[in-house]
mmCIF file of C-alpha atoms and ligand atoms in Angstrom:
data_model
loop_
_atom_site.group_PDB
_atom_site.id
_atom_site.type_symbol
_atom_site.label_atom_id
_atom_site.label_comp_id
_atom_site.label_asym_id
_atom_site.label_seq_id
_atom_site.Cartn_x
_atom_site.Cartn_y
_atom_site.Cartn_z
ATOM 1 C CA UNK A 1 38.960 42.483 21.558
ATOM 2 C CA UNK A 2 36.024 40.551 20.196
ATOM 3 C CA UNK A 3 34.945 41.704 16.714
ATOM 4 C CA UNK A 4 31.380 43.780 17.099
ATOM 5 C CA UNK A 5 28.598 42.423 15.304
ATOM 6 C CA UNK A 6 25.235 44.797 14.178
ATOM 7 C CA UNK A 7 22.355 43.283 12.845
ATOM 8 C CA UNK A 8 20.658 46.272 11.086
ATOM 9 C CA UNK A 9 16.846 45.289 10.685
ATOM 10 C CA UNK A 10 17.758 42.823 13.878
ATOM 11 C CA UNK A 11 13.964 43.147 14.383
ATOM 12 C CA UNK A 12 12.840 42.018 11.237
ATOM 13 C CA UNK A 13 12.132 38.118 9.733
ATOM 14 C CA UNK A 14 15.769 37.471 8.968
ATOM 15 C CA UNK A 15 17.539 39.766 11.397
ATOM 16 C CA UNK A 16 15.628 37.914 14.239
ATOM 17 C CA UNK A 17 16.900 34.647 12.788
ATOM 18 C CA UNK A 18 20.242 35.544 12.696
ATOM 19 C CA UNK A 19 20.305 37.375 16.037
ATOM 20 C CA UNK A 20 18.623 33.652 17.359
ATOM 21 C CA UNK A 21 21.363 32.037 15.525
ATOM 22 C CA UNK A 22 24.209 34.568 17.347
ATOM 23 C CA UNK A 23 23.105 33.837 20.926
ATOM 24 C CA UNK A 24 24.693 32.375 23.175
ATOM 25 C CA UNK A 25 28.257 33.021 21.404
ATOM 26 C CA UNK A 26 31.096 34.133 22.875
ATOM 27 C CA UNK A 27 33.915 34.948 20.585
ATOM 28 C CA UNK A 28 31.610 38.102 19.212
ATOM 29 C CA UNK A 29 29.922 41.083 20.531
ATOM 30 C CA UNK A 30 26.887 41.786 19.425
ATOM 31 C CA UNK A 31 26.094 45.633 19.279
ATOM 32 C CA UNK A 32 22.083 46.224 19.133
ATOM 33 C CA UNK A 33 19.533 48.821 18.949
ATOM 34 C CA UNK A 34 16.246 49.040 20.842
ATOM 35 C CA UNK A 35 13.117 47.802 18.759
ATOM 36 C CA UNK A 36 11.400 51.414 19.180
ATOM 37 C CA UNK A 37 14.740 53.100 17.928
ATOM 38 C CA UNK A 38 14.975 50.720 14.732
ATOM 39 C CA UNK A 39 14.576 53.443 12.101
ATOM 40 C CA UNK A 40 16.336 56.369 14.140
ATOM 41 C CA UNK A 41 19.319 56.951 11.302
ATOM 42 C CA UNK A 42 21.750 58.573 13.515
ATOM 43 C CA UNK A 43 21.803 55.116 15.731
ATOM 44 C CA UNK A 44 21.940 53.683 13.079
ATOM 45 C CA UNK A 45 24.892 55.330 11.628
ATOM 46 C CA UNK A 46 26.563 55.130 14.406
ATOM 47 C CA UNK A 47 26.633 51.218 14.855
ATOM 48 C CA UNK A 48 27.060 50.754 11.350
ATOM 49 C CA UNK A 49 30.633 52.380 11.497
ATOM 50 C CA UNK A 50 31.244 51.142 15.003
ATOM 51 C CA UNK A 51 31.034 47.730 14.290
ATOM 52 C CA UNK A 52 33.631 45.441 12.417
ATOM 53 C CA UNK A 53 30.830 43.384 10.415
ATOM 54 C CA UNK A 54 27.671 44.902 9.686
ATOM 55 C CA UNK A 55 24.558 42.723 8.727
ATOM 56 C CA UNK A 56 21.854 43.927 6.417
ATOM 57 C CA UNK A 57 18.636 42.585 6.766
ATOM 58 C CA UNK A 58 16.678 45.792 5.241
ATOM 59 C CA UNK A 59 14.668 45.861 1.809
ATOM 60 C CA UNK A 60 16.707 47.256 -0.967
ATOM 61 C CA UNK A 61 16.530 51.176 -0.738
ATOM 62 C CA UNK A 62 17.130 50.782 3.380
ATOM 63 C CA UNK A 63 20.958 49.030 2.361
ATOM 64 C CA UNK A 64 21.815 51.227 -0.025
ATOM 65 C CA UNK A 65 21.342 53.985 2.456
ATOM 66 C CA UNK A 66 22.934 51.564 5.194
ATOM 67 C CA UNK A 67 26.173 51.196 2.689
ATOM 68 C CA UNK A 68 26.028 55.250 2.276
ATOM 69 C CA UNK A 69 26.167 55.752 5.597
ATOM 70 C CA UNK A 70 29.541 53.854 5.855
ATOM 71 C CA UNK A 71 32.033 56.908 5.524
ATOM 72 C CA UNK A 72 34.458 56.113 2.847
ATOM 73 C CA UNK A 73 37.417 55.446 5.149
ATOM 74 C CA UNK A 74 35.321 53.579 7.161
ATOM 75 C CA UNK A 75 36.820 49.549 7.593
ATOM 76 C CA UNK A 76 33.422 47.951 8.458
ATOM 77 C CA UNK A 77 32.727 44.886 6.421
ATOM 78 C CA UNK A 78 29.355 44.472 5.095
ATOM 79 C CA UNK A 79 27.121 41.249 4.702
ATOM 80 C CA UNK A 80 23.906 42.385 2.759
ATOM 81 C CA UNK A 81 20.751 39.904 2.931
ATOM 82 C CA UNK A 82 18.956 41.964 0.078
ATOM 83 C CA UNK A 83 19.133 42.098 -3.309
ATOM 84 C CA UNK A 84 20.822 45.665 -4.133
ATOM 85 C CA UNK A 85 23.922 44.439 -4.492
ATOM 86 C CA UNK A 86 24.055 40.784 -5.922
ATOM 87 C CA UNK A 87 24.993 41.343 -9.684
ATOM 88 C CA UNK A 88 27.465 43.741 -8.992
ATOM 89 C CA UNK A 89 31.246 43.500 -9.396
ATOM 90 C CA UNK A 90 32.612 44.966 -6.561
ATOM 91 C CA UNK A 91 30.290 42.482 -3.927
ATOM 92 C CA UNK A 92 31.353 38.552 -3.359
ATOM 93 C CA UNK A 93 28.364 36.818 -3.968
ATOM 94 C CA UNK A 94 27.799 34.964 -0.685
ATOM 95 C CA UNK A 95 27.389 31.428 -1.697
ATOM 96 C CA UNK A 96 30.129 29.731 -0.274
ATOM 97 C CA UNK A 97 29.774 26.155 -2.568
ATOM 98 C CA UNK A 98 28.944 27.967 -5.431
ATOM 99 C CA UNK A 99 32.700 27.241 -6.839
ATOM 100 C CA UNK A 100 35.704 26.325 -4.895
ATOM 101 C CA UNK A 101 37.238 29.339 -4.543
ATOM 102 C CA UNK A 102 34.285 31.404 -3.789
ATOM 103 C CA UNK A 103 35.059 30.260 0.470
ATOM 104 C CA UNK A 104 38.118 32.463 0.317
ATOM 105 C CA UNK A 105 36.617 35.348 -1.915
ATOM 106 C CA UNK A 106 33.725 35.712 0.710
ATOM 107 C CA UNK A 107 36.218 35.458 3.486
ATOM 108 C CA UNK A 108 38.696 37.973 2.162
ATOM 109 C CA UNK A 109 35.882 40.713 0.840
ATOM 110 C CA UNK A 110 34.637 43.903 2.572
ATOM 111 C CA UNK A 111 31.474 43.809 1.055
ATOM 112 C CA UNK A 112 29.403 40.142 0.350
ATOM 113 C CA UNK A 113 26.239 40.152 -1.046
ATOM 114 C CA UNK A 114 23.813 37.330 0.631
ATOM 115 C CA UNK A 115 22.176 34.885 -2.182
ATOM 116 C CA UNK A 116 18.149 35.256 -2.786
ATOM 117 C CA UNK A 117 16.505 32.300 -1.238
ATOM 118 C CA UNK A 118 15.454 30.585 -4.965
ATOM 119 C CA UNK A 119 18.325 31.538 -6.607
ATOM 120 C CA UNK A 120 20.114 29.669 -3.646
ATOM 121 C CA UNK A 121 18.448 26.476 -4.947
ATOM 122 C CA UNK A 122 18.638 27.157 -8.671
ATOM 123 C CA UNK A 123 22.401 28.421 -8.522
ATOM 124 C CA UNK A 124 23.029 24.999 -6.212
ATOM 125 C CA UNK A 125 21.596 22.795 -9.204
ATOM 126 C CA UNK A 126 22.604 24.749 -12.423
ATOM 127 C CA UNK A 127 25.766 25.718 -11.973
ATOM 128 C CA UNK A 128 27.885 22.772 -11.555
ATOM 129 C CA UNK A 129 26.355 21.467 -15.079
ATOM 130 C CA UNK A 130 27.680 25.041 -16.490
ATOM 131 C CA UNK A 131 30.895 24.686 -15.238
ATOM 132 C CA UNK A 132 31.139 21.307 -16.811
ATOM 133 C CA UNK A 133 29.982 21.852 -20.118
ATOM 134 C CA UNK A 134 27.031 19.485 -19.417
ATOM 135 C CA UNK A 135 24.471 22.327 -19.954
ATOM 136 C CA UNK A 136 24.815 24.598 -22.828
ATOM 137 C CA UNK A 137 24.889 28.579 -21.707
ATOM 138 C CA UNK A 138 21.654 28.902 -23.851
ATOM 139 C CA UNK A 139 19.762 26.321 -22.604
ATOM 140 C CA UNK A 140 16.093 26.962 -21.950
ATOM 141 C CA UNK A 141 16.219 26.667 -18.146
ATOM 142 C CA UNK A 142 13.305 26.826 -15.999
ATOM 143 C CA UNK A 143 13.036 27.061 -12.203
ATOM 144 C CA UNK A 144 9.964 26.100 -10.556
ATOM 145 C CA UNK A 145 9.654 26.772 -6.828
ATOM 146 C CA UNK A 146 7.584 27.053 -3.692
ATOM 147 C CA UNK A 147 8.558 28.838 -0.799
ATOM 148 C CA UNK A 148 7.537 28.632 2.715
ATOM 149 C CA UNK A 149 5.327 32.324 3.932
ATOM 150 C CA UNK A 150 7.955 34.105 5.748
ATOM 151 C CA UNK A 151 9.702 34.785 2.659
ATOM 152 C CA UNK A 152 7.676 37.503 2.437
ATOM 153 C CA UNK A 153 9.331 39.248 5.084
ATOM 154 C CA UNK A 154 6.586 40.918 8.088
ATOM 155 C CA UNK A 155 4.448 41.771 5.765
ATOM 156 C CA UNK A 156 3.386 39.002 3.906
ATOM 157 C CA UNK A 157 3.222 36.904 7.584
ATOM 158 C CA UNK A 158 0.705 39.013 8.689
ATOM 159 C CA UNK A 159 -1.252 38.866 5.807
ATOM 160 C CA UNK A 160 -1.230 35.024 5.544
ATOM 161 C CA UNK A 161 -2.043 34.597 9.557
ATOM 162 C CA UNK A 162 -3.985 37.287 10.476
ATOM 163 C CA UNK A 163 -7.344 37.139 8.632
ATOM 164 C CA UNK A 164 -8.439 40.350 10.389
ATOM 165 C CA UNK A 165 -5.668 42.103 7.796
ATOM 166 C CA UNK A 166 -7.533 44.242 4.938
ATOM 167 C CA UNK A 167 -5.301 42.503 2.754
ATOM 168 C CA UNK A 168 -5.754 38.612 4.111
ATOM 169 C CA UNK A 169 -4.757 36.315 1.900
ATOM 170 C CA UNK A 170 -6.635 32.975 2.269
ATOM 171 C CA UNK A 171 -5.116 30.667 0.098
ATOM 172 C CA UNK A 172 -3.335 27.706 1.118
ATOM 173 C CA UNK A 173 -1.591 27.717 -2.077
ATOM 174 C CA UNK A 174 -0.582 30.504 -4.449
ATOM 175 C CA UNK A 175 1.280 31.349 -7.431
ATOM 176 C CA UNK A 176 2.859 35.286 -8.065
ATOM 177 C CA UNK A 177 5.690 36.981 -10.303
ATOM 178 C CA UNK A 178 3.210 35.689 -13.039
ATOM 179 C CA UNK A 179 5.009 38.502 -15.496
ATOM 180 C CA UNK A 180 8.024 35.890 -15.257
ATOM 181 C CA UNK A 181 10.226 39.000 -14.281
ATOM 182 C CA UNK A 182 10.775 38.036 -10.579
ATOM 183 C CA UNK A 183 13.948 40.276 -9.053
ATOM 184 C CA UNK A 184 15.920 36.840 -8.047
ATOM 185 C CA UNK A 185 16.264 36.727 -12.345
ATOM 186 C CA UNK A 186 19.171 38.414 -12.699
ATOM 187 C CA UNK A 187 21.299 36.735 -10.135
ATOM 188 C CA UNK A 188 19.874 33.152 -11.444
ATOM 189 C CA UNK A 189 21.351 34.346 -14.445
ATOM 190 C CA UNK A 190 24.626 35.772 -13.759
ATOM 191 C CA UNK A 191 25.901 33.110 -11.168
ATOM 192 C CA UNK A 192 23.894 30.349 -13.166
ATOM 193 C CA UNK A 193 26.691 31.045 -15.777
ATOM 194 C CA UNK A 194 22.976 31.355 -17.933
ATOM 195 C CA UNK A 195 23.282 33.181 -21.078
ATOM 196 C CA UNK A 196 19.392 32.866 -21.823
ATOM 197 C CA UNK A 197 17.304 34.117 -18.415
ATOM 198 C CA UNK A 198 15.770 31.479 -16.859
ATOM 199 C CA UNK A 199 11.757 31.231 -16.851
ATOM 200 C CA UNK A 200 11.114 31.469 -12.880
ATOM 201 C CA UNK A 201 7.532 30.613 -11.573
ATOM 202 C CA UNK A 202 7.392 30.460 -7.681
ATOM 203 C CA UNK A 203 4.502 30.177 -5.568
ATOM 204 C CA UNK A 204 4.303 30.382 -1.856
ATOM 205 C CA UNK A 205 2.327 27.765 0.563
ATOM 206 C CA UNK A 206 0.754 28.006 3.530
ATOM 207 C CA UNK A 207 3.888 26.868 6.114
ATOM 208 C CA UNK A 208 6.308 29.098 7.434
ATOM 209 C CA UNK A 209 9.480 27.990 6.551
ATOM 210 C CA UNK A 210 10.292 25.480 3.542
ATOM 211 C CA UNK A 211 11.529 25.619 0.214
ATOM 212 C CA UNK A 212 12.202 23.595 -2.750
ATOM 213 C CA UNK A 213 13.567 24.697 -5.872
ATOM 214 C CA UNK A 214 13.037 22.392 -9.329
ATOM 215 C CA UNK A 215 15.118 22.408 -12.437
ATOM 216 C CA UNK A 216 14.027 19.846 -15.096
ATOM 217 C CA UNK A 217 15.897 19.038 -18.240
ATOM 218 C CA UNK A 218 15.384 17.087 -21.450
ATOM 219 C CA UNK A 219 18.554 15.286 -21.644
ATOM 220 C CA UNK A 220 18.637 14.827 -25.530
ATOM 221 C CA UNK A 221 18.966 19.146 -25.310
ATOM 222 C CA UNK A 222 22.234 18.579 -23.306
ATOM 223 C CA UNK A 223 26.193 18.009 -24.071
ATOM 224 C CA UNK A 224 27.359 14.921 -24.767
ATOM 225 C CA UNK A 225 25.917 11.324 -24.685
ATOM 226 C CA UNK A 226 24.319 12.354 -21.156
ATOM 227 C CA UNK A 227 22.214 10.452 -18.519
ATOM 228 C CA UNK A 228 21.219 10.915 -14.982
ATOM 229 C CA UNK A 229 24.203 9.148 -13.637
ATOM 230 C CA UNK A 230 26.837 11.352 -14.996
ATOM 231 C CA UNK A 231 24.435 14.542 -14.248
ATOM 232 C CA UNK A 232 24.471 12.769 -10.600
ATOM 233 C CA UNK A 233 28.042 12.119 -10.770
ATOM 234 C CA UNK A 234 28.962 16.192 -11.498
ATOM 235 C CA UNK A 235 26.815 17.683 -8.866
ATOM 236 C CA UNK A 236 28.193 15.154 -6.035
ATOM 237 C CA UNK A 237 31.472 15.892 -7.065
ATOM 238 C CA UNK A 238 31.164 19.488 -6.976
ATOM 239 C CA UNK A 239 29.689 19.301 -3.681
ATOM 240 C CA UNK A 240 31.825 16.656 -1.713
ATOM 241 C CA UNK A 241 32.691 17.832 1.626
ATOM 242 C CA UNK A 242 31.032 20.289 1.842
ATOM 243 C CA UNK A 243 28.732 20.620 5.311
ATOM 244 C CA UNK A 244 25.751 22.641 3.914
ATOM 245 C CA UNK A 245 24.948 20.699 0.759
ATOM 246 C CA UNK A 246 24.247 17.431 1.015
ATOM 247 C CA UNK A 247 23.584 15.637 -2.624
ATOM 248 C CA UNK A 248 21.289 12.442 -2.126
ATOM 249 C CA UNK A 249 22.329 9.134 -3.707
ATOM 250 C CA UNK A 250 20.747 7.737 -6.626
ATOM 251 C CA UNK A 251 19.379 5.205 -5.430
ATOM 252 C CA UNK A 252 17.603 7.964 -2.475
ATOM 253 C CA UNK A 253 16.300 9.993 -5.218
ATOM 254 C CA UNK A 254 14.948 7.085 -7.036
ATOM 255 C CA UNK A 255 13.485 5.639 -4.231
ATOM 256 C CA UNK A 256 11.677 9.568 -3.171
ATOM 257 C CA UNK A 257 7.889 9.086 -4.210
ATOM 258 C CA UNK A 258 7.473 12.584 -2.334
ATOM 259 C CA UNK A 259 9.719 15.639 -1.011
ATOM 260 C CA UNK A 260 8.118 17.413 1.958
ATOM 261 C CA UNK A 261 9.116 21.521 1.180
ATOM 262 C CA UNK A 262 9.033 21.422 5.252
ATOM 263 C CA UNK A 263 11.631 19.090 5.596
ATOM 264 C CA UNK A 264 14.677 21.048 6.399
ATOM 265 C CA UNK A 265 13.078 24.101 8.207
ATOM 266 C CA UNK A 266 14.648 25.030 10.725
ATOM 267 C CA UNK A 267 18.205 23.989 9.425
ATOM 268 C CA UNK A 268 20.815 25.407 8.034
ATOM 269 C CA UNK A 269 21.863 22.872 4.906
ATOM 270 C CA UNK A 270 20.331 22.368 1.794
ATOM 271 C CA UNK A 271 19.698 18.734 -0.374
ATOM 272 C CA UNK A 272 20.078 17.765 -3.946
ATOM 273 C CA UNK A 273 18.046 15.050 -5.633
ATOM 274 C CA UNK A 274 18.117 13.803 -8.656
ATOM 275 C CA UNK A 275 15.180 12.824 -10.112
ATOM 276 C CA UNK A 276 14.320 11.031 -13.587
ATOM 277 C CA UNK A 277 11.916 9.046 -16.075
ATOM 278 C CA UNK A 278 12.537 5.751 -16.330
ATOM 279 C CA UNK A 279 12.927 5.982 -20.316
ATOM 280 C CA UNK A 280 16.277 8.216 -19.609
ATOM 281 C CA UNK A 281 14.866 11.614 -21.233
ATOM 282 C CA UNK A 282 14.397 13.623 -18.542
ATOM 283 C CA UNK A 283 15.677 14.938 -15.473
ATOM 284 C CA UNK A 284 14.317 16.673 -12.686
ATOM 285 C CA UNK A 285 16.818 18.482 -10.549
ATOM 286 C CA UNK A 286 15.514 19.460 -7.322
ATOM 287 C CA UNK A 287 16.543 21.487 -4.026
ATOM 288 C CA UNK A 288 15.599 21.269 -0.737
ATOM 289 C CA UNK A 289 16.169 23.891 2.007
ATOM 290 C CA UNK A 290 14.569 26.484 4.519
ATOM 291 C CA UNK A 291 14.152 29.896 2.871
ATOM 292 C CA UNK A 292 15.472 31.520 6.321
ATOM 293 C CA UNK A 293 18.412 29.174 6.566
ATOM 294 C CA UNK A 294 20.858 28.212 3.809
ATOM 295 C CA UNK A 295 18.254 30.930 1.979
ATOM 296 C CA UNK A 296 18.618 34.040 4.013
ATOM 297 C CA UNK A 297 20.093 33.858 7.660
ATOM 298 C CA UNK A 298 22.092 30.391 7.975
ATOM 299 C CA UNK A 299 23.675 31.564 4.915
ATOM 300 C CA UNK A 300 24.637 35.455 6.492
ATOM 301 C CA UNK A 301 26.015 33.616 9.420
ATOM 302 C CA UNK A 302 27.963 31.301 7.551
ATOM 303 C CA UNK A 303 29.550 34.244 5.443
ATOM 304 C CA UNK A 304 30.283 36.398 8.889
ATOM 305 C CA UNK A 305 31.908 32.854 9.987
ATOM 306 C CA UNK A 306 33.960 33.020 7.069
ATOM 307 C CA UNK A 307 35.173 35.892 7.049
ATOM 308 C CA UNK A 308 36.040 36.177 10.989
ATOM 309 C CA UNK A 309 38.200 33.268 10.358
ATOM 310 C CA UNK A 310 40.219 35.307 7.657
HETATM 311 N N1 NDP B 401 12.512 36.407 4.493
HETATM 312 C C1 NDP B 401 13.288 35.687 3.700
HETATM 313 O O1 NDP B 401 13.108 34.446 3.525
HETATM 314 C C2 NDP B 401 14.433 36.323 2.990
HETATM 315 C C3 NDP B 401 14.644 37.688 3.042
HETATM 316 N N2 NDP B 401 15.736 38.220 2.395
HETATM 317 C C4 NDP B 401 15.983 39.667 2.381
HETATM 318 O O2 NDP B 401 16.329 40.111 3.675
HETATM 319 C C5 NDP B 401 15.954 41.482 3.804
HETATM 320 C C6 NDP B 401 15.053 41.588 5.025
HETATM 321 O O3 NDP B 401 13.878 40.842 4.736
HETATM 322 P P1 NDP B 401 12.895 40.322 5.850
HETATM 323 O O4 NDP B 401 13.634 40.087 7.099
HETATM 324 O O5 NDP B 401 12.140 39.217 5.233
HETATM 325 O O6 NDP B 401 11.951 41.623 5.986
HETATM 326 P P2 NDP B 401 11.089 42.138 7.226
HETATM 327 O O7 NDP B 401 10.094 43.072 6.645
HETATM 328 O O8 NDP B 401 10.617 41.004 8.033
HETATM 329 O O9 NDP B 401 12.140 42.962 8.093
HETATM 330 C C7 NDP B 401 12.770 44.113 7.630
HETATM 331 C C8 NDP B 401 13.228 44.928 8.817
HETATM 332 O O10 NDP B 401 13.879 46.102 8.335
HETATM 333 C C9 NDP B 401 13.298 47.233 8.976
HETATM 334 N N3 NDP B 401 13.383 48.403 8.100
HETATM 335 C C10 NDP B 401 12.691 48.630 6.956
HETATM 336 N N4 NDP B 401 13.050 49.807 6.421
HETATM 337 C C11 NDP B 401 13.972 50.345 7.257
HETATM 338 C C12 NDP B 401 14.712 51.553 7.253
HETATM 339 N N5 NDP B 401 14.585 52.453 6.271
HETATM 340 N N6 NDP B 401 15.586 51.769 8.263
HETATM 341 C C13 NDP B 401 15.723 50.878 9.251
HETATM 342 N N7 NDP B 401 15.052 49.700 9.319
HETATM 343 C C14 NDP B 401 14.183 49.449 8.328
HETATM 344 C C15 NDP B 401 11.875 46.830 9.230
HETATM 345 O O11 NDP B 401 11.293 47.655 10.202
HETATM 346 P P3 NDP B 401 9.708 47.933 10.209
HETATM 347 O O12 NDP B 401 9.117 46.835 11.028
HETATM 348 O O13 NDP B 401 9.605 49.276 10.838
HETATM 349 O O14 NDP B 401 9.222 47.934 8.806
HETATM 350 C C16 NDP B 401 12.056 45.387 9.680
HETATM 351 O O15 NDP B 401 12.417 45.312 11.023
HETATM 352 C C17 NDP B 401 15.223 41.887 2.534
HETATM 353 O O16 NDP B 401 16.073 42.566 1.660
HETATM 354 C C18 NDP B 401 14.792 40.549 1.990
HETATM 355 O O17 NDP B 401 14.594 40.653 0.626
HETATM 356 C C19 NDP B 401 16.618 37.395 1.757
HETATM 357 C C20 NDP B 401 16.444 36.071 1.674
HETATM 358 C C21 NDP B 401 15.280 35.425 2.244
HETATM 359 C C1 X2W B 402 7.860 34.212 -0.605
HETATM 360 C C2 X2W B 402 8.408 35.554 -1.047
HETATM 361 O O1 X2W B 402 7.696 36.531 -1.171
HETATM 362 N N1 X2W B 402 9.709 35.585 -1.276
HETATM 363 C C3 X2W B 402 10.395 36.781 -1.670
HETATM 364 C C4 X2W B 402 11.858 36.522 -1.839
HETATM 365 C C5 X2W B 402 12.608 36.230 -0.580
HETATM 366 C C6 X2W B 402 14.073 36.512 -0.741
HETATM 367 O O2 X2W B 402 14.935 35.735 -1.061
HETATM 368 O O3 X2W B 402 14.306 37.774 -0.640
HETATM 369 P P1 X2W B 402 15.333 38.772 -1.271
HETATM 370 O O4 X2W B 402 15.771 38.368 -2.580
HETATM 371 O O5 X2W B 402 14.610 40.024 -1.322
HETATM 372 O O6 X2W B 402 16.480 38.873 -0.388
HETATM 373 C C7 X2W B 402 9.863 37.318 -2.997
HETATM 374 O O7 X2W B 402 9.492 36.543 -3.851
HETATM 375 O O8 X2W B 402 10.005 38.537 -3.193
#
């Protein structure tokens, strides 16, 4: 029997990708409910338990009802796309290069909690210096990001293209979360391996689908005698092999005199560059990837991949 797949929130921003993403396969079943019916909880309820991997694409409050619904005998696995569930211990967090091992947790756990689009990119570039000692744990990090509009979910779409919405926003440019208490913080922190939160500024452009993610260091504030080689040197290592992150040379990075946010919509991978002055003191770290992809529904199918395979 083919294992039965529900998308609950299938007709929102990232339940739409992933359903997009699901046609056209054969080795699963799919398991739907009409558009009209979306909020009808006994449906809802019902697919949830009948199906062998459920996938949340619902704000907060919505999952945590979703997950209640799942009786407590019940054997569906669960692949949540908000944030309810990141930080906590008894959810793999869902970012499969994160550290070696974390393939095999996602594809062996019940219950996987997808990564925040920014914290994606800031995880990506932070991490691997954690793990190798070449960023102290109470080093000043800060995470500067733009994202592409359909972060935002529905409602921030229509109010960036329809200017007949009460609440149009015009601007082709803006910064938000200017109380520096965004909720991707505390899953920055925790899978950063930060003990200091991170100061996160993001902003969101007028595009639909883009991201990057910056991380820039003073390298005199680091471990060791450091420079951007061996900083270069422990993220490509970290990722090699690895299908969805791609690290770009040196000599790419060095050569970058721009990085289009736009790039990789529409994909499903992510890119590293590192950046830096020529006088050796700093570094800019720097992600590129589509907030709906490797950020939100590339990633959930990637996970559900996973842990079919298991
Ligand atoms: N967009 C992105 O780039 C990313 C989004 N995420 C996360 O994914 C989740 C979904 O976000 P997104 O797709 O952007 O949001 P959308 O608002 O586009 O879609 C949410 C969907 O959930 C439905 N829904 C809301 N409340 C309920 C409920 N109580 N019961 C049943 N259905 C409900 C909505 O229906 P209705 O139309 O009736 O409101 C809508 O179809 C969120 O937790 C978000 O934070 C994660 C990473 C990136
Ligand atoms: C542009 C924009 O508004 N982005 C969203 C985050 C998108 C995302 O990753 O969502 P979740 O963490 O909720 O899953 C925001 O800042 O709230």
């Amino acid at each position: 029997m083919k294992p039965k797949i529900f998308i609950d929130g299938e007709h929102g921003t990232t339940g739409l990708q992933i359903r997009t993403r699901l046609a056209g396969r054969d080795d699963i079943n799919v398991i739907s409910i009409p558009e009209a019916e979306r909020r009808n909880d006994a449906m809802r309820e019902d697919r949830l338990n009948e199906a062998d991997i459920a996938i949340l694409c619902l704000p907060d409050g919505a999952s945590r009802q979703a997950v209640g619904m799942l009786g407590g005998s019940n054997s569906t696995r669960v692949i949540d796309t908000s944030t309810a569930f990141r930080t906590d211990a008894g959810w793999a967090y869902g970012f499969a290069e994160m550290e070696r091992a974390q393939a095999e947790r996602i594809a062996s756990a019940r219950f996987v909690a997808n990564p925040g689009c920014y914290p994606t990119g800031a995880i990506a570039l932070v991490r691997p210096l954690r793990m190798e000692n070449i960023l102290p744990s109470d080093y000043p990090v800060t995470v500067n990001a733009v994202s592409g509009y359909t972060g935002g979910g529905k409602q921030l779409i229509a109010r960036m293209e329809d200017d007949t919405n009460p609440d149009h926003i015009g601007a082709p440019h803006f910064a938000y979360a200017l109380t520096l208490r965004h909720k991707h913080l505390p899953e920055m922190q925790e899978h950063g391996l930060l003990d200091r939160l991170p100061l996160f500024t993001p902003s969101v452009g007028r595009f639909p689908q883009g991201m990057i993610v910056q991380v820039p260091l003073f390298l005199d504030l680091l471990n060791g005698e450091m420079d951007i080689a061996k900083i270069h040197a422990a993220l490509e290592a970290h990722y090699a092999g690895q299908p969805f992150v791609d690290v770009a040379s040196l000599e790419e990075s060095a050569s970058t005199e721009r990085i289009n946010a736009e790039e990789l919509a529409g994909t499903d991978g992510m890119k590293l560059f590192v950046c830096g002055s020529p006088d050796g003191a700093h570094v800019n770290l720097i992600a590129l990837l589509d907030n709906l992809g490797k950020g939100a529904s590339g990633a959930a199918v990637q996970n559900m991949n996973l842990m079919l395979a298991s």
